[in-house]
PDB file of C-alpha atoms in Angstrom:
ATOM      1  CA  UNK G1310      48.910 144.753  24.763  1.00 63.00           C
ATOM      2  CA  UNK G1311      51.620 147.332  25.547  1.00 68.00           C
ATOM      3  CA  UNK G1312      54.154 145.724  23.223  1.00 73.00           C
ATOM      4  CA  UNK G1313      51.790 145.443  20.293  1.00 79.00           C
ATOM      5  CA  UNK G1314      50.603 149.036  20.676  1.00 79.00           C
ATOM      6  CA  UNK G1315      54.051 150.378  21.601  1.00 79.00           C
ATOM      7  CA  UNK G1316      52.402 151.868  24.676  1.00 80.00           C
ATOM      8  CA  UNK G1317      54.749 152.323  27.660  1.00 81.00           C
ATOM      9  CA  UNK G1318      53.748 150.596  30.891  1.00 76.00           C
ATOM     10  CA  UNK G1319      52.874 152.996  33.721  1.00 78.00           C
ATOM     11  CA  UNK G1320      54.869 151.580  36.641  1.00 80.00           C
ATOM     12  CA  UNK G1321      53.753 151.943  40.234  1.00 81.00           C
ATOM     13  CA  UNK G1322      56.404 151.065  42.815  1.00 83.00           C
ATOM     14  CA  UNK G1323      55.419 148.098  44.972  1.00 85.00           C
ATOM     15  CA  UNK G1324      58.747 147.439  46.742  1.00 85.00           C
ATOM     16  CA  UNK G1325      61.025 150.094  48.187  1.00 85.00           C
ATOM     17  CA  UNK G1326      64.448 149.158  49.522  1.00 84.00           C
ATOM     18  CA  UNK G1327      66.719 151.376  51.620  1.00 87.00           C
ATOM     19  CA  UNK G1328      69.369 153.382  49.745  1.00 86.00           C
ATOM     20  CA  UNK G1329      72.193 151.275  51.204  1.00 86.00           C
ATOM     21  CA  UNK G1330      70.834 148.137  49.553  1.00 85.00           C
ATOM     22  CA  UNK G1331      71.969 147.265  46.048  1.00 82.00           C
ATOM     23  CA  UNK G1332      69.699 144.882  44.220  1.00 84.00           C
ATOM     24  CA  UNK G1333      69.973 143.591  40.698  1.00 83.00           C
ATOM     25  CA  UNK G1334      67.643 141.018  39.186  1.00 88.00           C
ATOM     26  CA  UNK G1335      70.527 139.882  36.962  1.00 90.00           C
ATOM     27  CA  UNK G1336      71.840 137.090  39.231  1.00 88.00           C
ATOM     28  CA  UNK G1337      68.365 135.772  39.986  1.00 90.00           C
ATOM     29  CA  UNK G1338      67.496 135.632  36.280  1.00 91.00           C
ATOM     30  CA  UNK G1339      70.833 133.943  35.463  1.00 91.00           C
ATOM     31  CA  UNK G1340      70.086 131.349  38.163  1.00 91.00           C
ATOM     32  CA  UNK G1341      66.808 130.577  36.394  1.00 93.00           C
ATOM     33  CA  UNK G1342      64.577 131.600  39.283  1.00 92.00           C
ATOM     34  CA  UNK G1343      60.941 132.195  38.475  1.00 93.00           C
ATOM     35  CA  UNK G1344      59.858 135.788  39.157  1.00 90.00           C
ATOM     36  CA  UNK G1345      56.814 134.538  41.074  1.00 92.00           C
ATOM     37  CA  UNK G1346      59.069 133.292  43.906  1.00 92.00           C
ATOM     38  CA  UNK G1347      59.491 136.891  45.041  1.00 91.00           C
ATOM     39  CA  UNK G1348      56.739 138.765  43.246  1.00 91.00           C
ATOM     40  CA  UNK G1349      53.886 136.274  43.321  1.00 93.00           C
ATOM     41  CA  UNK G1350      51.730 135.387  40.323  1.00 94.00           C
ATOM     42  CA  UNK G1351      51.576 138.868  38.855  1.00 89.00           C
ATOM     43  CA  UNK G1352      49.816 137.735  35.671  1.00 89.00           C
ATOM     44  CA  UNK G1353      46.909 136.526  37.790  1.00 93.00           C
ATOM     45  CA  UNK G1354      46.620 139.690  39.908  1.00 90.00           C
ATOM     46  CA  UNK G1355      43.994 142.244  39.064  1.00 88.00           C
ATOM     47  CA  UNK G1356      46.135 144.828  40.844  1.00 87.00           C
ATOM     48  CA  UNK G1357      49.810 144.102  41.525  1.00 87.00           C
ATOM     49  CA  UNK G1358      50.538 143.895  45.233  1.00 90.00           C
ATOM     50  CA  UNK G1359      53.404 142.916  47.483  1.00 91.00           C
ATOM     51  CA  UNK G1360      53.334 139.219  48.384  1.00 92.00           C
ATOM     52  CA  UNK G1361      56.757 138.903  50.081  1.00 90.00           C
ATOM     53  CA  UNK G1362      58.424 141.226  52.552  1.00 87.00           C
ATOM     54  CA  UNK G1363      61.807 141.132  50.782  1.00 86.00           C
ATOM     55  CA  UNK G1364      63.306 141.912  54.173  1.00 89.00           C
ATOM     56  CA  UNK G1365      66.804 140.645  54.886  1.00 90.00           C
ATOM     57  CA  UNK G1366      65.687 137.620  56.911  1.00 92.00           C
ATOM     58  CA  UNK G1367      63.400 136.434  54.144  1.00 91.00           C
ATOM     59  CA  UNK G1368      66.151 136.801  51.522  1.00 91.00           C
ATOM     60  CA  UNK G1369      68.787 135.078  53.697  1.00 93.00           C
ATOM     61  CA  UNK G1370      66.460 132.133  54.363  1.00 94.00           C
ATOM     62  CA  UNK G1371      65.881 131.748  50.625  1.00 93.00           C
ATOM     63  CA  UNK G1372      69.626 131.928  49.930  1.00 93.00           C
ATOM     64  CA  UNK G1373      70.378 129.303  52.600  1.00 95.00           C
ATOM     65  CA  UNK G1374      67.778 126.997  51.137  1.00 94.00           C
ATOM     66  CA  UNK G1375      69.292 127.267  47.667  1.00 93.00           C
ATOM     67  CA  UNK G1376      72.958 127.291  48.683  1.00 93.00           C
ATOM     68  CA  UNK G1377      73.299 130.839  47.333  1.00 92.00           C
ATOM     69  CA  UNK G1378      75.932 133.231  48.737  1.00 91.00           C
ATOM     70  CA  UNK G1379      75.085 135.320  51.783  1.00 92.00           C
ATOM     71  CA  UNK G1380      78.143 137.579  51.850  1.00 91.00           C
ATOM     72  CA  UNK G1381      77.078 140.999  53.156  1.00 89.00           C
ATOM     73  CA  UNK G1382      78.813 142.856  50.310  1.00 86.00           C
ATOM     74  CA  UNK G1383      76.486 141.238  47.771  1.00 83.00           C
ATOM     75  CA  UNK G1384      73.598 143.496  48.838  1.00 83.00           C
ATOM     76  CA  UNK G1385      75.083 146.064  51.219  1.00 82.00           C
ATOM     77  CA  UNK G1386      77.309 148.684  49.657  1.00 70.00           C
TER      78      UNK G1386
END
């Protein structure tokens, strides 16, 4: 509806990462990962909520399982 009506989406932050963490969705999108892996099935939620912790251990486990890099400098600046 927002696109058709040119009505901006009112965003409410669900995830907050520490300032020393750099995160870009770019690599995850390029890898073809489905957004629901981290964010859940947002289209089916009446109110968007956090479904994953997105804490370092959770991310590292996912990276190990997919053979993705785990170099500290990827996320920590």
